[in-house]
Short mmCIF file of C-alpha atoms in Angstrom, two decimals:
data_model
loop_
_atom_site.label_atom_id
_atom_site.label_comp_id
_atom_site.label_asym_id
_atom_site.label_seq_id
_atom_site.Cartn_x
_atom_site.Cartn_y
_atom_site.Cartn_z
CA MET F 139 53.77 51.47 41.88
CA PHE F 140 52.95 47.99 43.15
CA PHE F 141 49.68 46.20 42.63
CA ILE F 142 48.34 43.28 44.63
CA LYS F 143 47.01 40.51 42.46
CA LYS F 144 43.50 39.55 43.54
CA PRO F 145 42.09 36.05 43.06
CA PHE F 146 39.63 35.60 40.25
CA LEU F 147 36.02 35.37 41.40
CA PRO F 148 33.44 33.94 39.04
CA LYS F 149 30.48 36.13 38.26
CA GLY F 150 27.62 35.66 40.71
CA ASN F 151 29.81 34.52 43.60
CA LEU F 152 30.83 37.88 44.95
CA PRO F 153 32.15 38.02 48.54
CA THR F 154 29.69 38.97 51.28
CA MET F 155 30.30 40.88 54.48
CA ASN F 156 30.05 38.01 56.96
CA GLN F 157 30.14 40.38 59.89
CA ASP F 158 26.78 41.78 58.75
CA LEU F 159 25.05 38.42 58.35
CA ILE F 160 23.11 36.58 61.04
CA PRO F 161 25.42 34.12 62.92
CA GLU F 162 24.58 30.42 62.65
CA THR F 163 24.74 29.58 66.36
CA ARG F 164 22.89 31.02 69.32
CA GLU F 165 26.12 31.76 71.24
CA LYS F 166 27.56 33.78 68.35
CA MET F 167 24.25 35.58 67.80
CA SER F 168 24.02 36.52 71.46
CA ALA F 169 27.63 37.71 71.55
CA GLU F 170 27.28 39.75 68.34
CA PHE F 171 23.97 41.35 69.38
CA LYS F 172 25.31 42.36 72.80
CA LYS F 173 28.59 43.56 71.33
CA ARG F 174 26.85 45.93 68.91
CA LEU F 175 24.84 47.37 71.81
CA HIS F 176 27.98 47.64 73.96
CA TYR F 177 26.74 45.08 76.49
CA SER F 178 23.99 47.36 77.84
CA SER F 179 22.28 46.14 80.97
CA ASP F 180 18.76 46.48 79.50
CA ILE F 181 19.29 43.76 76.85
CA LEU F 182 16.91 40.82 77.31
CA GLU F 183 17.53 37.28 76.07
CA ASN F 184 14.75 34.69 76.46
CA VAL F 185 14.83 31.05 75.36
CA VAL F 186 11.32 29.60 74.82
CA GLY F 187 9.82 26.41 73.40
CA SER F 188 11.31 22.98 72.92
CA SER F 189 13.00 24.13 69.70
CA GLY F 190 15.22 26.50 71.61
CA ILE F 191 13.88 29.68 70.03
CA THR F 192 15.79 32.68 71.39
CA ILE F 193 14.16 36.10 71.64
CA PHE F 194 16.39 39.17 71.90
CA SER F 195 15.06 42.60 72.82
CA ILE F 196 15.76 45.86 74.64
CA GLY F 197 13.56 45.84 77.72
CA PRO F 198 12.43 49.48 78.08
CA LEU F 199 11.53 49.76 74.38
CA ILE F 200 9.00 46.93 74.09
CA ASP F 201 5.44 46.52 75.34
CA LYS F 202 5.66 43.92 78.12
CA THR F 203 2.00 42.90 77.81
CA MET F 204 2.22 42.26 74.07
CA PHE F 205 5.55 40.54 74.56
CA HIS F 206 4.05 37.87 76.82
CA GLN F 207 0.58 37.56 75.22
CA ASP F 208 1.51 37.78 71.52
CA ILE F 209 5.06 36.42 71.43
CA ILE F 210 5.88 34.14 74.39
CA ASP F 211 2.55 32.41 75.10
CA PRO F 212 1.73 31.29 71.51
CA ILE F 213 5.08 29.50 70.96
CA LYS F 214 6.29 28.42 74.41
CA ASP F 215 4.79 24.90 74.15
CA LEU F 216 5.46 24.28 70.45
CA SER F 217 8.35 22.93 68.41
CA PHE F 218 9.49 24.42 65.09
CA ASP F 219 11.91 23.24 62.42
CA SER F 220 11.97 26.54 60.46
CA ILE F 221 11.60 30.20 61.32
CA GLN F 222 8.88 30.66 58.69
CA LYS F 223 6.42 28.44 60.62
CA VAL F 224 6.74 30.65 63.70
CA ILE F 225 4.91 33.47 61.89
CA GLU F 226 1.72 31.39 61.70
CA HIS F 227 1.42 31.36 65.51
CA LEU F 228 2.13 35.07 66.16
CA SER F 229 -0.60 37.70 66.32
CA VAL F 230 1.68 40.71 65.90
CA GLY F 231 0.75 43.06 63.07
CA GLU F 232 4.23 44.11 61.89
CA ILE F 233 6.56 41.16 61.27
CA GLU F 234 9.38 40.95 58.73
CA LYS F 235 12.37 38.71 58.02
CA SER F 236 15.96 39.86 57.79
CA ASN F 237 19.41 38.33 57.48
CA GLN F 238 21.34 41.56 58.11
CA MET F 239 22.72 42.18 61.58
CA GLU F 240 22.70 45.95 61.13
CA LYS F 241 18.98 45.98 60.40
CA VAL F 242 18.37 43.69 63.39
CA VAL F 243 20.03 46.13 65.77
CA LYS F 244 18.16 49.12 64.31
CA SER F 245 14.85 47.30 64.62
CA ALA F 246 15.59 46.45 68.25
CA LEU F 247 16.23 50.14 68.93
CA ASP F 248 12.89 50.88 67.27
CA GLY F 249 10.94 48.60 69.63
CA SER F 250 11.12 45.23 67.88
CA VAL F 251 11.88 41.79 69.32
CA ILE F 252 14.25 39.50 67.42
CA ILE F 253 13.08 35.88 67.13
CA TYR F 254 16.04 33.63 66.38
CA LEU F 255 16.13 29.89 65.61
CA GLU F 256 19.54 28.25 65.59
CA GLY F 257 20.65 27.08 62.16
CA GLU F 258 18.47 29.58 60.28
CA THR F 259 20.03 32.32 58.14
CA SER F 260 17.23 34.81 58.88
CA VAL F 261 15.44 36.09 61.95
CA LEU F 262 11.97 37.51 62.55
CA LEU F 263 11.54 41.15 63.58
CA ALA F 264 8.24 41.65 65.43
CA LYS F 265 7.49 45.25 66.22
CA ILE F 266 5.84 45.76 69.63
CA PRO F 267 7.08 49.19 70.82
CA SER F 268 6.06 50.52 74.19
CA ARG F 269 3.72 53.52 73.95
CA VAL F 270 5.48 56.05 76.15
CA GLY F 271 3.69 59.39 76.21
CA ARG F 272 0.96 61.46 77.74
CA ALA F 273 -2.73 61.38 76.99
CA LEU F 274 -4.37 63.90 74.67
CA THR F 275 -4.97 67.21 76.43
CA PHE F 276 -6.13 70.76 75.76
CA ALA F 277 -3.99 73.15 73.75
CA GLU F 278 -2.07 75.24 76.26
CA ASN F 279 -0.09 77.68 74.09
CA GLU F 280 -2.82 78.26 71.47
CA SER F 281 -5.98 78.17 73.56
CA HIS F 282 -9.27 79.12 71.88
CA VAL F 283 -12.78 79.79 73.11
CA ILE F 284 -14.65 78.56 70.02
CA GLY F 285 -13.49 75.48 68.15
CA PRO F 286 -11.81 72.13 68.89
CA GLN F 287 -9.72 72.07 72.05
CA ILE F 288 -7.59 68.95 71.51
CA ALA F 289 -3.83 69.26 70.93
CA PHE F 290 -1.02 67.08 69.62
CA ASN F 291 1.01 64.89 71.96
CA GLU F 292 4.47 63.32 71.59
CA SER F 293 3.36 60.23 69.61
CA LEU F 294 3.82 60.45 65.84
CA MET F 295 1.17 57.82 65.10
CA THR F 296 -1.35 59.53 67.38
CA ASN F 297 -0.74 62.91 65.73
CA ILE F 298 -1.20 61.45 62.24
CA ALA F 299 -4.41 59.76 63.42
CA LEU F 300 -5.72 63.11 64.71
CA ILE F 301 -5.16 64.68 61.30
CA ARG F 302 -6.76 61.76 59.47
CA ASN F 303 -9.81 62.06 61.74
CA TYR F 304 -10.28 65.61 60.41
CA ILE F 305 -9.37 64.91 56.76
CA LYS F 306 -10.90 61.57 55.70
CA ASP F 307 -9.61 61.81 52.16
CA PRO F 308 -7.38 59.33 50.29
CA ASP F 309 -5.53 62.30 48.80
CA LEU F 310 -3.93 63.02 52.18
CA CYS F 311 -0.36 61.81 51.66
CA VAL F 312 2.00 60.82 54.47
CA GLU F 313 5.69 60.36 53.62
CA ASP F 314 7.92 58.89 56.33
CA PHE F 315 11.53 59.93 56.88
CA VAL F 316 14.27 59.29 59.40
CA VAL F 317 16.67 62.05 60.44
CA GLY F 318 19.67 62.04 62.77
CA SER F 319 22.49 59.49 62.48
CA ARG F 320 22.35 58.68 66.21
CA THR F 321 18.80 59.51 67.28
CA ASN F 322 17.22 57.98 64.12
CA LYS F 323 14.21 60.18 64.76
CA SER F 324 11.14 59.23 62.75
CA GLY F 325 9.03 61.89 61.09
CA ALA F 326 6.43 62.44 58.39
CA ILE F 327 5.67 64.97 55.66
CA LEU F 328 1.94 65.54 55.12
CA TYR F 329 0.32 67.21 52.12
CA MET F 330 -2.79 66.99 49.97
CA SER F 331 -2.14 65.31 46.64
CA GLY F 332 -3.76 67.25 43.81
CA ILE F 333 -3.65 70.48 45.82
CA ALA F 334 -0.09 70.96 47.12
CA SER F 335 2.57 72.12 44.68
CA GLU F 336 4.88 69.29 43.60
CA GLN F 337 7.78 71.74 43.49
CA MET F 338 7.27 72.68 47.15
CA VAL F 339 6.96 69.04 48.17
CA ASN F 340 10.22 68.21 46.38
CA THR F 341 11.97 71.22 47.92
CA LEU F 342 10.95 70.21 51.43
CA ARG F 343 11.82 66.57 50.80
CA ASN F 344 15.29 67.49 49.51
CA ARG F 345 15.99 69.79 52.46
CA ILE F 346 15.18 67.04 54.95
CA ASP F 347 17.18 64.45 52.98
CA GLY F 348 20.17 66.81 52.95
CA ILE F 349 20.37 67.14 56.74
CA LYS F 350 23.56 65.62 58.12
CA ILE F 351 23.42 65.74 61.90
CA ASP F 352 23.85 63.24 64.69
CA GLY F 353 20.63 64.00 66.52
CA ILE F 354 17.30 65.86 66.38
CA LEU F 355 15.09 65.75 69.46
CA ASP F 356 12.26 68.11 68.54
CA SER F 357 10.52 69.58 65.51
CA SER F 358 11.69 73.07 66.51
CA VAL F 359 15.28 71.92 65.91
CA LEU F 360 14.34 70.46 62.51
CA LEU F 361 12.67 73.77 61.60
CA GLN F 362 15.94 75.65 62.12
CA LEU F 363 17.69 73.26 59.72
CA ILE F 364 15.18 73.49 56.87
CA GLU F 365 14.11 77.15 56.93
CA ASP F 366 15.24 79.43 54.11
CA GLN F 367 17.42 81.81 56.15
CA SER F 368 18.75 80.73 59.52
CA LEU F 369 20.29 84.16 60.27
CA SER F 370 16.95 86.00 60.31
CA ILE F 371 15.42 86.82 63.69
CA PHE F 372 11.92 86.31 62.28
CA PRO F 373 10.38 82.82 62.19
CA LEU F 374 10.07 81.77 58.54
CA MET F 375 8.01 78.65 59.27
CA SER F 376 5.31 78.13 61.85
CA LEU F 377 5.01 75.75 64.80
CA THR F 378 1.57 74.76 66.02
CA GLU F 379 0.12 72.30 68.52
CA ARG F 380 -3.40 72.34 67.06
CA PRO F 381 -4.44 69.59 64.61
CA ASP F 382 -7.40 71.66 63.36
CA ARG F 383 -5.05 74.45 62.30
CA VAL F 384 -2.78 71.96 60.52
CA CYS F 385 -5.73 70.51 58.62
CA ASP F 386 -7.03 73.94 57.62
CA LEU F 387 -3.63 74.89 56.19
CA LEU F 388 -3.20 71.52 54.45
CA LEU F 389 -6.47 72.13 52.62
CA LYS F 390 -5.03 75.47 51.47
CA GLY F 391 -2.11 73.70 49.81
CA LYS F 392 0.50 73.98 52.56
CA LEU F 393 2.78 71.27 53.91
CA ALA F 394 3.13 69.91 57.44
CA VAL F 395 6.01 68.09 59.10
CA LEU F 396 5.59 65.93 62.20
CA VAL F 397 8.43 64.53 64.30
CA ASP F 398 8.10 61.61 66.70
CA GLY F 399 8.53 62.77 70.29
CA SER F 400 7.42 66.34 69.54
CA SER F 401 4.00 67.85 70.18
CA LEU F 402 4.50 70.63 67.61
CA ALA F 403 3.93 70.46 63.86
CA ILE F 404 5.89 72.51 61.33
CA ILE F 405 3.80 74.40 58.77
CA CYS F 406 5.32 75.80 55.58
CA PRO F 407 5.29 78.03 53.67
CA HIS F 408 4.19 80.73 56.11
CA THR F 409 3.90 84.48 55.72
CA PHE F 410 4.48 87.32 58.16
CA MET F 411 0.78 88.21 58.32
CA GLU F 412 -0.26 84.63 59.11
CA PHE F 413 1.60 84.79 62.43
CA PHE F 414 -1.07 87.27 63.56
CA GLN F 415 -3.97 85.07 62.50
CA ALA F 416 -5.55 82.50 64.80
CA GLN F 417 -7.67 79.50 63.88
CA GLU F 418 -10.48 80.97 65.95
CA ASP F 419 -10.77 83.80 63.39
CA SER F 420 -12.38 81.29 61.00
CA ASN F 421 -14.70 79.91 63.68
CA VAL F 422 -16.43 83.23 64.44
CA ASN F 423 -18.37 85.74 62.37
CA TRP F 424 -16.23 87.59 59.82
CA HIS F 425 -16.84 90.94 61.54
CA ILE F 426 -15.44 89.62 64.82
CA GLY F 427 -12.58 87.83 63.07
CA THR F 428 -11.58 91.05 61.31
CA PHE F 429 -11.73 92.96 64.59
CA TYR F 430 -9.42 90.41 66.24
CA ARG F 431 -6.85 90.74 63.47
CA LEU F 432 -6.90 94.55 63.51
CA LEU F 433 -6.55 94.48 67.28
CA ARG F 434 -3.46 92.26 67.01
CA LEU F 435 -1.84 94.57 64.46
CA ILE F 436 -2.47 97.61 66.68
CA ALA F 437 -0.99 95.66 69.59
CA LEU F 438 2.04 94.88 67.38
CA PHE F 439 2.59 98.59 66.79
CA PHE F 440 2.26 99.40 70.49
CA SER F 441 4.59 96.61 71.52
CA VAL F 442 7.37 97.47 69.07
CA PHE F 443 7.24 101.26 68.79
CA LEU F 444 5.43 102.77 71.79
CA THR F 445 8.36 102.80 74.25
CA ALA F 446 10.74 103.98 71.52
CA ILE F 447 8.40 106.85 70.60
CA TYR F 448 8.21 107.88 74.28
CA VAL F 449 12.02 107.97 74.52
CA ALA F 450 12.31 109.96 71.26
CA CYS F 451 9.69 112.56 72.28
CA ILE F 452 11.07 113.05 75.80
CA THR F 453 14.66 113.32 74.55
CA PHE F 454 14.36 115.32 71.32
CA HIS F 455 10.80 116.21 70.32
CA TYR F 456 9.04 118.02 73.14
CA GLU F 457 7.04 120.02 70.59
CA VAL F 458 4.91 117.01 69.59
CA ILE F 459 3.66 116.53 73.17
CA PRO F 460 0.50 118.48 74.16
CA GLN F 461 1.23 121.19 76.71
CA THR F 462 -1.05 119.78 79.42
CA LEU F 463 0.55 116.36 79.09
CA LEU F 464 4.01 117.89 79.01
CA ILE F 465 3.46 119.40 82.47
CA THR F 466 2.43 116.02 83.83
CA LEU F 467 5.47 114.36 82.23
CA SER F 468 7.80 116.99 83.71
CA GLU F 469 6.39 116.50 87.20
CA SER F 470 6.59 112.71 86.86
CA ARG F 471 10.23 112.82 85.75
CA ALA F 472 11.37 115.50 88.18
CA LYS F 473 12.98 113.00 90.59
CA VAL F 474 14.25 110.49 88.00
CA PRO F 475 18.09 110.61 87.89
CA PHE F 476 18.47 108.77 84.55
CA PRO F 477 18.02 109.95 80.96
CA PRO F 478 14.95 108.49 79.22
CA ILE F 479 16.91 105.86 77.24
CA ILE F 480 18.53 104.38 80.37
CA GLU F 481 15.24 104.52 82.26
CA ALA F 482 13.36 102.68 79.47
CA LEU F 483 16.05 100.03 78.94
CA LEU F 484 16.27 99.27 82.66
CA LEU F 485 12.50 98.86 83.01
CA GLU F 486 12.31 96.68 79.90
CA PHE F 487 15.13 94.54 81.27
CA PHE F 488 13.40 94.17 84.65
CA LEU F 489 10.16 93.22 82.87
CA GLU F 490 11.95 90.51 80.90
CA LEU F 491 13.50 89.20 84.11
CA LEU F 492 10.05 88.91 85.72
CA ARG F 493 8.60 87.25 82.63
CA GLU F 494 11.43 84.70 82.39
CA ALA F 495 11.31 83.96 86.11
CA GLY F 496 7.55 83.42 85.94
CA ALA F 497 7.95 81.05 82.98
CA ARG F 498 10.64 78.92 84.65
CA LEU F 499 9.02 78.61 88.07
CA PRO F 500 6.22 76.10 88.80
CA THR F 501 2.84 77.21 87.47
CA LYS F 502 1.23 78.41 90.70
CA VAL F 503 4.40 80.04 92.01
CA GLY F 504 5.14 81.60 88.60
CA GLN F 505 1.75 83.34 88.39
CA THR F 506 2.18 84.75 91.89
CA MET F 507 5.72 85.84 91.09
CA GLY F 508 4.63 87.71 87.97
CA ILE F 509 1.73 89.57 89.58
CA VAL F 510 3.25 90.36 92.99
CA GLY F 511 6.70 91.07 91.57
CA GLY F 512 5.32 93.49 88.97
CA ILE F 513 3.19 95.39 91.49
CA VAL F 514 5.83 95.56 94.22
CA ILE F 515 8.74 96.49 91.96
CA GLY F 516 6.69 99.00 89.96
CA THR F 517 5.34 100.78 93.04
CA ALA F 518 8.73 100.79 94.78
CA ALA F 519 10.48 102.11 91.64
CA VAL F 520 8.09 105.08 91.37
CA ASP F 521 8.25 105.91 95.10
CA ALA F 522 12.04 105.80 95.03
CA GLY F 523 12.21 108.14 92.05
CA PHE F 524 13.76 105.41 89.94
CA THR F 525 11.23 105.81 87.11
CA SER F 526 8.08 107.72 86.17
CA ASN F 527 4.46 106.58 86.34
CA ILE F 528 3.83 107.24 82.65
CA LEU F 529 6.74 105.06 81.49
CA ILE F 530 5.44 102.15 83.59
CA ILE F 531 2.04 102.47 81.88
CA ILE F 532 3.68 102.56 78.45
CA ILE F 533 5.87 99.52 79.11
CA ALA F 534 2.89 97.62 80.53
CA LEU F 535 0.93 98.34 77.31
CA ALA F 536 3.91 97.21 75.22
CA ALA F 537 4.13 93.97 77.21
CA LEU F 538 0.41 93.31 76.77
CA GLY F 539 0.81 93.87 73.03
CA SER F 540 3.39 91.09 72.77
CA PHE F 541 1.04 88.68 74.59
CA VAL F 542 -1.76 89.29 72.06
CA THR F 543 0.25 87.67 69.24
CA PRO F 544 -1.07 84.10 68.70
CA SER F 545 2.38 82.74 67.79
CA TYR F 546 4.82 82.26 70.66
CA SER F 547 7.86 82.45 68.35
CA MET F 548 6.72 85.76 66.84
CA GLY F 549 5.95 87.10 70.33
CA ASN F 550 9.57 86.48 71.31
CA VAL F 551 10.77 88.41 68.26
CA ILE F 552 8.59 91.39 69.19
CA ARG F 553 10.08 91.41 72.70
CA ILE F 554 13.61 91.58 71.30
CA LEU F 555 12.90 94.24 68.65
CA ARG F 556 11.98 96.82 71.30
CA PHE F 557 15.55 97.08 72.60
CA PRO F 558 17.35 98.21 69.39
CA LEU F 559 14.50 100.60 68.57
CA ILE F 560 14.76 102.21 72.04
CA ILE F 561 18.51 102.65 71.52
CA LEU F 562 17.97 104.22 68.08
CA ALA F 563 15.30 106.53 69.52
CA GLY F 564 17.62 107.57 72.36
CA PHE F 565 20.39 108.59 69.95
CA TRP F 566 18.52 109.96 66.92
CA GLY F 567 14.92 110.45 68.02
CA LEU F 568 12.12 109.81 65.53
CA TYR F 569 14.70 109.69 62.73
CA GLY F 570 16.31 106.71 64.45
CA ILE F 571 12.93 104.98 64.70
CA MET F 572 12.39 105.51 60.98
CA TYR F 573 15.85 104.12 60.23
CA GLY F 574 15.02 101.05 62.29
CA PHE F 575 11.61 100.63 60.63
CA CYS F 576 13.10 100.89 57.13
CA PHE F 577 15.79 98.35 58.01
CA LEU F 578 13.18 95.91 59.30
CA LEU F 579 11.01 96.43 56.22
CA LEU F 580 13.92 95.83 53.84
CA HIS F 581 14.89 92.74 55.82
CA LEU F 582 11.34 91.35 55.62
CA LEU F 583 11.19 92.03 51.86
CA ARG F 584 14.26 89.85 51.36
CA GLN F 585 12.90 86.85 53.28
CA SER F 586 11.12 83.81 51.89
CA SER F 587 9.44 80.72 53.30
CA LEU F 588 10.07 77.54 51.32
CA GLY F 589 10.79 79.78 48.33
CA SER F 590 7.60 81.85 48.69
CA PRO F 591 7.69 85.60 49.48
CA TYR F 592 7.44 86.28 53.22
CA LEU F 593 5.40 89.50 52.88
CA SER F 594 2.78 87.99 50.58
CA PRO F 595 0.09 89.06 49.68
CA PHE F 596 1.37 92.66 49.93
CA TYR F 597 4.72 92.06 48.25
CA PRO F 598 4.46 91.02 45.54
CA PRO F 599 0.89 92.37 45.49
CA ARG F 600 -1.70 89.62 45.19
CA PHE F 601 -4.99 91.42 45.59
CA ALA F 602 -7.07 88.23 45.52
CA ASP F 603 -5.39 87.09 48.75
CA TRP F 604 -6.17 90.38 50.57
CA LYS F 605 -9.63 88.96 51.32
CA ASP F 606 -8.09 86.81 54.05
CA SER F 607 -5.12 88.78 55.36
CA ILE F 608 -5.57 91.91 57.52
CA ILE F 609 -9.31 91.56 57.17
CA ARG F 610 -11.36 88.38 56.85
CA LEU F 611 -14.23 88.61 54.44
CA PRO F 612 -17.14 86.11 54.55
CA LEU F 613 -16.29 82.57 53.51
CA SER F 614 -18.31 82.97 50.32
CA PHE F 615 -15.70 85.52 49.12
CA THR F 616 -12.72 83.28 49.88
CA TYR F 617 -13.45 80.30 47.64
CA LYS F 618 -9.94 80.47 46.11
CA ARG F 619 -6.87 79.01 47.78
CA PRO F 620 -4.01 81.49 48.37
CA ASP F 621 -1.61 82.02 45.47
CA LEU F 622 1.28 81.77 47.96
CA THR F 623 1.20 77.97 47.85
CA ARG F 624 0.82 77.77 44.04
CA PRO F 625 -1.93 75.15 44.45
CA ARG F 626 -2.64 72.70 41.65
CA ASN F 627 -6.36 73.08 42.37
CA GLU F 628 -7.10 76.78 42.96
CA ASN F 629 -10.75 76.61 44.06
CA LYS F 630 -12.06 75.24 47.34
CA TYR F 631 -15.50 74.97 45.72
CA ASP F 632 -17.34 76.12 42.60
CA PRO F 633 -18.83 79.56 43.43
CA GLU F 634 -21.38 79.40 40.59
CA LYS F 635 -22.88 76.12 41.81
CA ALA F 636 -22.94 77.46 45.34
CA LYS F 637 -24.94 80.49 44.18
CA GLU F 638 -27.45 78.26 42.36
CA LYS F 639 -28.03 76.16 45.48
CA ASN F 640 -28.48 79.28 47.62
#
């Protein structure tokens, strides 16, 4: 084996990577900056002032008004002998020095301008990003009648500001992170210090740090990378566009993740029952809130099992149908040429086609398509003997049941679950439905959300949390935070002091 003898270097004079340092001349700096950005056409290079200060930037990423008012105008008529004196004449809030070319390029991609003075070994990075995004609007996917109506938008700073407007507490912690080797997408983890479990915070932090991917464009993509089990059809973490819901769950000890460019926040841990709870349940009287939740669970049963039960009874179990209804069913199905399983699957497939077409078309056209298409196709199918009237009613009820679910992601799961249950009912009747139900139950028992049981508070049984699960008792009964989050501070308030004041 041959060894190459290296020259001796005295301690403290280690070699530096010259290609990563700021060049000493303007021509070399310009060439290096453009080379690292592959000579893109949107690179700007401005020379201002009698000192020959050069400002490099990427045009679409900077605020043009701030660029002229806060950068160009204050220094265009002045002369400087050092880069440090330039800072005194700038009114930009975020300014830092750097001598590393790699950091300079990353800052330019993040909306900074690079202020360069020939002969200096460092440059100034002044952050003036352009605010590209829409104004704050109403929540469209989680609309409520009672309560705040504002929703997140695509700006990370705006979304954090919305949450801080609700929770004006120094214990609200915001931890920044960057994910994606090419997109360099900024994000933030939010939690309440003194309430949230340190173990959960560390688990979430480690999962995000361990992501090795070239790009993430939305929080829904990040959710798929950090959830406990990516093979499960059920959503194990929640997405919401409502800042009031995020704040309510933060105060219960949960964690939130925001991603720049996304209008949805990730909430974890999340249980199966919480997907059928809406923020409006807490804004109304507890009797009405409980009624809403029971109604959603009944709608869940109708949506998942009703069509499958119809197929099982018509195919195998005529004896469970009342005689008067059986005569009506026989007359309705007299002209139908298909067995019940084929008839149900075809109608469910047509319904999904109409729903998907209505969602992809423009808003006004989509609404018309859904209503007119459903009426025309349904009426024509019955008149042609393609299906029965009763099955159309059942499938319509099942479709309405999936719309009642507050969570869009859980609503999609309910739509998919109907198909395998219909197939099981067509082959094995009610026994097939029970097999499918047991499989789903066992699958749910095995799931977890950020390490917490997915079917809490029913498995493992936590009776104290039943007060705010299927039913919602008055707020005076729910002074404890849920055990699911293992909060460091269990009580929202002292119940004994509250009783004395009352």
